[in-house]
């Protein structure tokens, strides 16, 4: 019997503060209202002081397939979603539209797979850091979605 995993959906249960435009103000530095890394704080508390609206409202959803096994990071007006397909997808928090997509490899050869992301990203003022399942650490430009550097671990 073949079991097919359910398609995972990234949902925007976030308050829309306006329409999306890529201004410098929207690329804010992570702060206490951001969820810039796994479990939010260096102590991994998983707790935030950010205030939620009285009533949560589904604003958007994005289909990214059966490939999300780690948590997304949220900083400013952007959501960073790691995928098993080897993509890190940056979405607009307001609309769910793709801003950019970074890939672990340029081209996937036939009968092979791109090294996927099974861990959560960490977002800083200028970069997104993330390791892939082949042991490569990726530093990605936060605004452009381009490679800053990679490092092969042992």
C-alpha atoms as an extended CHARMM CRD file, in Angstrom:
* protein
*
       154  EXT
         1         1  UNK       CA              0.0000000000        0.0000000000        0.0000000000  PROA      1               0.0000000000
         2         2  UNK       CA              1.4260000000        3.3540000000       -1.0200000000  PROA      2               0.0000000000
         3         3  UNK       CA              0.8780000000        6.2340000000        1.3830000000  PROA      3               0.0000000000
         4         4  UNK       CA              0.9300000000        9.6660000000       -0.1250000000  PROA      4               0.0000000000
         5         5  UNK       CA              1.7810000000       12.4990000000        2.2840000000  PROA      5               0.0000000000
         6         6  UNK       CA             -0.6640000000       15.3370000000        2.4290000000  PROA      6               0.0000000000
         7         7  UNK       CA              0.3240000000       18.4990000000        0.6240000000  PROA      7               0.0000000000
         8         8  UNK       CA              1.5680000000       21.0730000000        3.0590000000  PROA      8               0.0000000000
         9         9  UNK       CA              0.3640000000       24.6150000000        2.8010000000  PROA      9               0.0000000000
        10        10  UNK       CA              2.0100000000       27.7060000000        4.1680000000  PROA      10              0.0000000000
        11        11  UNK       CA             -0.7590000000       29.9180000000        5.4590000000  PROA      11              0.0000000000
        12        12  UNK       CA             -0.6330000000       33.6110000000        6.2080000000  PROA      12              0.0000000000
        13        13  UNK       CA             -2.3770000000       34.1120000000        9.5250000000  PROA      13              0.0000000000
        14        14  UNK       CA             -0.7900000000       37.5060000000        9.7150000000  PROA      14              0.0000000000
        15        15  UNK       CA             -2.2620000000       40.9710000000        9.8810000000  PROA      15              0.0000000000
        16        16  UNK       CA             -1.9170000000       42.8550000000        6.6200000000  PROA      16              0.0000000000
        17        17  UNK       CA             -0.6320000000       46.3530000000        7.2910000000  PROA      17              0.0000000000
        18        18  UNK       CA             -0.7400000000       47.4970000000        3.6920000000  PROA      18              0.0000000000
        19        19  UNK       CA              0.1470000000       46.3960000000        0.1900000000  PROA      19              0.0000000000
        20        20  UNK       CA              3.5440000000       44.9430000000       -0.5800000000  PROA      20              0.0000000000
        21        21  UNK       CA              6.2880000000       47.0600000000       -2.0660000000  PROA      21              0.0000000000
        22        22  UNK       CA              9.9690000000       46.2380000000       -1.7230000000  PROA      22              0.0000000000
        23        23  UNK       CA             11.1230000000       49.3230000000        0.1450000000  PROA      23              0.0000000000
        24        24  UNK       CA             14.1200000000       49.4530000000        2.4640000000  PROA      24              0.0000000000
        25        25  UNK       CA             11.8150000000       49.8730000000        5.4720000000  PROA      25              0.0000000000
        26        26  UNK       CA             10.2780000000       46.4420000000        4.8070000000  PROA      26              0.0000000000
        27        27  UNK       CA             13.6950000000       44.7590000000        5.0180000000  PROA      27              0.0000000000
        28        28  UNK       CA             13.8930000000       45.5430000000        8.7180000000  PROA      28              0.0000000000
        29        29  UNK       CA             16.5150000000       44.2260000000       11.0730000000  PROA      29              0.0000000000
        30        30  UNK       CA             15.2280000000       41.3040000000       13.1580000000  PROA      30              0.0000000000
        31        31  UNK       CA             13.8840000000       42.4440000000       16.5240000000  PROA      31              0.0000000000
        32        32  UNK       CA             11.7810000000       41.0460000000       19.3820000000  PROA      32              0.0000000000
        33        33  UNK       CA              8.6730000000       41.0310000000       17.1440000000  PROA      33              0.0000000000
        34        34  UNK       CA             10.4520000000       38.9130000000       14.5100000000  PROA      34              0.0000000000
        35        35  UNK       CA             10.6260000000       35.1290000000       14.4400000000  PROA      35              0.0000000000
        36        36  UNK       CA             14.1110000000       35.1070000000       12.9060000000  PROA      36              0.0000000000
        37        37  UNK       CA             15.1810000000       31.6000000000       13.9130000000  PROA      37              0.0000000000
        38        38  UNK       CA             13.9970000000       28.2450000000       15.2240000000  PROA      38              0.0000000000
        39        39  UNK       CA             12.0960000000       28.6590000000       18.5210000000  PROA      39              0.0000000000
        40        40  UNK       CA             12.6010000000       32.4450000000       18.3420000000  PROA      40              0.0000000000
        41        41  UNK       CA             15.2590000000       33.1960000000       20.9870000000  PROA      41              0.0000000000
        42        42  UNK       CA             18.8780000000       32.1390000000       21.6260000000  PROA      42              0.0000000000
        43        43  UNK       CA             17.5280000000       30.2150000000       24.6440000000  PROA      43              0.0000000000
        44        44  UNK       CA             15.0580000000       28.4320000000       22.2930000000  PROA      44              0.0000000000
        45        45  UNK       CA             12.0560000000       29.4070000000       24.4070000000  PROA      45              0.0000000000
        46        46  UNK       CA              9.5650000000       29.4120000000       21.5440000000  PROA      46              0.0000000000
        47        47  UNK       CA              7.8610000000       32.4040000000       23.1940000000  PROA      47              0.0000000000
        48        48  UNK       CA              7.3130000000       35.9130000000       21.8450000000  PROA      48              0.0000000000
        49        49  UNK       CA              5.9520000000       39.1360000000       23.3150000000  PROA      49              0.0000000000
        50        50  UNK       CA              4.4190000000       40.1730000000       19.9740000000  PROA      50              0.0000000000
        51        51  UNK       CA              0.7050000000       40.9460000000       20.2170000000  PROA      51              0.0000000000
        52        52  UNK       CA             -1.8230000000       39.0040000000       18.1650000000  PROA      52              0.0000000000
        53        53  UNK       CA             -5.0280000000       40.5620000000       16.8640000000  PROA      53              0.0000000000
        54        54  UNK       CA             -8.2740000000       39.7430000000       18.6910000000  PROA      54              0.0000000000
        55        55  UNK       CA             -9.4600000000       37.6410000000       15.7600000000  PROA      55              0.0000000000
        56        56  UNK       CA             -7.0450000000       35.7410000000       13.5280000000  PROA      56              0.0000000000
        57        57  UNK       CA             -7.8820000000       35.8860000000        9.8490000000  PROA      57              0.0000000000
        58        58  UNK       CA             -6.5370000000       33.7740000000        6.9880000000  PROA      58              0.0000000000
        59        59  UNK       CA             -5.0630000000       36.2690000000        4.5370000000  PROA      59              0.0000000000
        60        60  UNK       CA             -3.4470000000       33.9300000000        2.0120000000  PROA      60              0.0000000000
        61        61  UNK       CA             -2.1090000000       30.4600000000        1.4300000000  PROA      61              0.0000000000
        62        62  UNK       CA              0.6160000000       29.1800000000       -0.8570000000  PROA      62              0.0000000000
        63        63  UNK       CA              0.9790000000       25.6630000000       -2.2220000000  PROA      63              0.0000000000
        64        64  UNK       CA              4.5980000000       24.5210000000       -2.0100000000  PROA      64              0.0000000000
        65        65  UNK       CA              3.9830000000       20.7920000000       -2.2980000000  PROA      65              0.0000000000
        66        66  UNK       CA              4.7880000000       17.8630000000       -0.0100000000  PROA      66              0.0000000000
        67        67  UNK       CA              8.1190000000       19.2690000000        1.0110000000  PROA      67              0.0000000000
        68        68  UNK       CA              8.0720000000       21.3870000000        4.1500000000  PROA      68              0.0000000000
        69        69  UNK       CA              9.5260000000       19.7600000000        7.2640000000  PROA      69              0.0000000000
        70        70  UNK       CA             10.9970000000       22.7760000000        9.0800000000  PROA      70              0.0000000000
        71        71  UNK       CA              9.6080000000       26.0230000000       10.4380000000  PROA      71              0.0000000000
        72        72  UNK       CA              9.6370000000       29.2740000000        8.5130000000  PROA      72              0.0000000000
        73        73  UNK       CA             11.3110000000       32.4530000000        9.7340000000  PROA      73              0.0000000000
        74        74  UNK       CA              9.4150000000       35.7640000000        9.7580000000  PROA      74              0.0000000000
        75        75  UNK       CA             11.1770000000       39.1290000000        9.7570000000  PROA      75              0.0000000000
        76        76  UNK       CA              9.5340000000       42.4060000000        8.7970000000  PROA      76              0.0000000000
        77        77  UNK       CA              7.3320000000       41.9350000000        5.7520000000  PROA      77              0.0000000000
        78        78  UNK       CA              8.9080000000       38.6340000000        4.6770000000  PROA      78              0.0000000000
        79        79  UNK       CA              8.4680000000       34.9210000000        5.3710000000  PROA      79              0.0000000000
        80        80  UNK       CA             11.3850000000       32.5530000000        4.6150000000  PROA      80              0.0000000000
        81        81  UNK       CA             10.2660000000       28.9560000000        3.9250000000  PROA      81              0.0000000000
        82        82  UNK       CA             12.8090000000       26.0960000000        3.6160000000  PROA      82              0.0000000000
        83        83  UNK       CA             11.8090000000       23.2530000000        1.2610000000  PROA      83              0.0000000000
        84        84  UNK       CA             12.9980000000       19.6710000000        0.7470000000  PROA      84              0.0000000000
        85        85  UNK       CA             13.2510000000       20.4500000000       -2.9710000000  PROA      85              0.0000000000
        86        86  UNK       CA             16.3860000000       22.4660000000       -2.2080000000  PROA      86              0.0000000000
        87        87  UNK       CA             14.6030000000       25.8040000000       -2.4090000000  PROA      87              0.0000000000
        88        88  UNK       CA             14.4060000000       28.5820000000        0.1290000000  PROA      88              0.0000000000
        89        89  UNK       CA             11.3360000000       30.6350000000       -0.7720000000  PROA      89              0.0000000000
        90        90  UNK       CA             10.9350000000       34.2470000000        0.3490000000  PROA      90              0.0000000000
        91        91  UNK       CA              7.2740000000       35.3120000000        0.4480000000  PROA      91              0.0000000000
        92        92  UNK       CA              5.5470000000       38.6200000000        1.0430000000  PROA      92              0.0000000000
        93        93  UNK       CA              3.9560000000       38.4520000000        4.4920000000  PROA      93              0.0000000000
        94        94  UNK       CA              1.0940000000       40.6360000000        3.2730000000  PROA      94              0.0000000000
        95        95  UNK       CA              0.1640000000       38.7640000000        0.0790000000  PROA      95              0.0000000000
        96        96  UNK       CA              1.9410000000       35.3980000000        0.0410000000  PROA      96              0.0000000000
        97        97  UNK       CA              3.5110000000       36.2240000000       -3.3380000000  PROA      97              0.0000000000
        98        98  UNK       CA              7.0310000000       34.9900000000       -4.0450000000  PROA      98              0.0000000000
        99        99  UNK       CA              9.6690000000       37.6640000000       -3.7060000000  PROA      99              0.0000000000
       100       100  UNK       CA             12.5300000000       35.3410000000       -4.6560000000  PROA      100             0.0000000000
       101       101  UNK       CA             13.5560000000       31.6730000000       -4.6940000000  PROA      101             0.0000000000
       102       102  UNK       CA             17.0620000000       30.4380000000       -3.8540000000  PROA      102             0.0000000000
       103       103  UNK       CA             18.1630000000       26.9490000000       -4.9600000000  PROA      103             0.0000000000
       104       104  UNK       CA             20.8930000000       24.7830000000       -3.4150000000  PROA      104             0.0000000000
       105       105  UNK       CA             22.1210000000       23.8310000000       -6.8990000000  PROA      105             0.0000000000
       106       106  UNK       CA             21.8140000000       25.5190000000      -10.2830000000  PROA      106             0.0000000000
       107       107  UNK       CA             20.7350000000       22.4060000000      -12.1740000000  PROA      107             0.0000000000
       108       108  UNK       CA             19.4050000000       19.0530000000      -10.9880000000  PROA      108             0.0000000000
       109       109  UNK       CA             20.7500000000       16.1830000000      -13.0760000000  PROA      109             0.0000000000
       110       110  UNK       CA             18.3030000000       13.4750000000      -14.2760000000  PROA      110             0.0000000000
       111       111  UNK       CA             17.5370000000       10.7990000000      -11.6640000000  PROA      111             0.0000000000
       112       112  UNK       CA             19.0100000000       12.9060000000       -8.8520000000  PROA      112             0.0000000000
       113       113  UNK       CA             17.6880000000       15.3040000000       -6.2580000000  PROA      113             0.0000000000
       114       114  UNK       CA             18.7890000000       18.7410000000       -5.1190000000  PROA      114             0.0000000000
       115       115  UNK       CA             20.0580000000       18.7370000000       -1.5320000000  PROA      115             0.0000000000
       116       116  UNK       CA             17.0160000000       19.7850000000        0.4640000000  PROA      116             0.0000000000
       117       117  UNK       CA             16.5580000000       22.0000000000        3.4900000000  PROA      117             0.0000000000
       118       118  UNK       CA             15.4020000000       20.0970000000        6.5850000000  PROA      118             0.0000000000
       119       119  UNK       CA             16.3390000000       22.8080000000        9.0680000000  PROA      119             0.0000000000
       120       120  UNK       CA             14.9020000000       26.2180000000        9.8500000000  PROA      120             0.0000000000
       121       121  UNK       CA             16.6090000000       29.3440000000        8.5250000000  PROA      121             0.0000000000
       122       122  UNK       CA             18.1990000000       32.0300000000       10.6910000000  PROA      122             0.0000000000
       123       123  UNK       CA             17.6800000000       35.5890000000        9.4290000000  PROA      123             0.0000000000
       124       124  UNK       CA             19.9630000000       38.5300000000       10.2190000000  PROA      124             0.0000000000
       125       125  UNK       CA             19.9500000000       42.1260000000        8.9760000000  PROA      125             0.0000000000
       126       126  UNK       CA             21.6160000000       41.1840000000        5.6840000000  PROA      126             0.0000000000
       127       127  UNK       CA             21.5300000000       37.4260000000        5.2430000000  PROA      127             0.0000000000
       128       128  UNK       CA             19.6340000000       34.1730000000        5.6550000000  PROA      128             0.0000000000
       129       129  UNK       CA             21.7130000000       31.2190000000        6.9330000000  PROA      129             0.0000000000
       130       130  UNK       CA             20.6740000000       27.6340000000        6.3420000000  PROA      130             0.0000000000
       131       131  UNK       CA             22.2600000000       24.1990000000        6.0930000000  PROA      131             0.0000000000
       132       132  UNK       CA             21.2190000000       21.6060000000        3.5130000000  PROA      132             0.0000000000
       133       133  UNK       CA             21.0490000000       17.8200000000        3.8450000000  PROA      133             0.0000000000
       134       134  UNK       CA             24.4300000000       17.3730000000        2.1100000000  PROA      134             0.0000000000
       135       135  UNK       CA             26.1420000000       19.3220000000        4.9030000000  PROA      135             0.0000000000
       136       136  UNK       CA             26.5690000000       22.5820000000        3.0090000000  PROA      136             0.0000000000
       137       137  UNK       CA             25.9890000000       25.8430000000        4.8940000000  PROA      137             0.0000000000
       138       138  UNK       CA             24.4120000000       28.5550000000        2.7190000000  PROA      138             0.0000000000
       139       139  UNK       CA             24.5480000000       32.3120000000        3.2990000000  PROA      139             0.0000000000
       140       140  UNK       CA             21.9120000000       34.0160000000        1.1410000000  PROA      140             0.0000000000
       141       141  UNK       CA             21.4270000000       37.7260000000        0.4770000000  PROA      141             0.0000000000
       142       142  UNK       CA             18.1660000000       38.5750000000        2.1970000000  PROA      142             0.0000000000
       143       143  UNK       CA             16.9950000000       41.1720000000       -0.3220000000  PROA      143             0.0000000000
       144       144  UNK       CA             18.0550000000       39.4960000000       -3.5980000000  PROA      144             0.0000000000
       145       145  UNK       CA             17.9230000000       35.7740000000       -2.7950000000  PROA      145             0.0000000000
       146       146  UNK       CA             21.4070000000       35.2920000000       -4.2240000000  PROA      146             0.0000000000
       147       147  UNK       CA             24.3020000000       33.2800000000       -2.8220000000  PROA      147             0.0000000000
       148       148  UNK       CA             26.7100000000       35.2000000000       -0.5970000000  PROA      148             0.0000000000
       149       149  UNK       CA             28.8020000000       32.1000000000        0.1460000000  PROA      149             0.0000000000
       150       150  UNK       CA             28.6070000000       28.3880000000        0.8590000000  PROA      150             0.0000000000
       151       151  UNK       CA             30.7300000000       26.2060000000        3.1510000000  PROA      151             0.0000000000
       152       152  UNK       CA             31.0270000000       22.4200000000        2.9260000000  PROA      152             0.0000000000
       153       153  UNK       CA             31.1410000000       20.9170000000        6.4070000000  PROA      153             0.0000000000
       154       154  UNK       CA             32.9150000000       17.6710000000        7.2670000000  PROA      154             0.0000000000
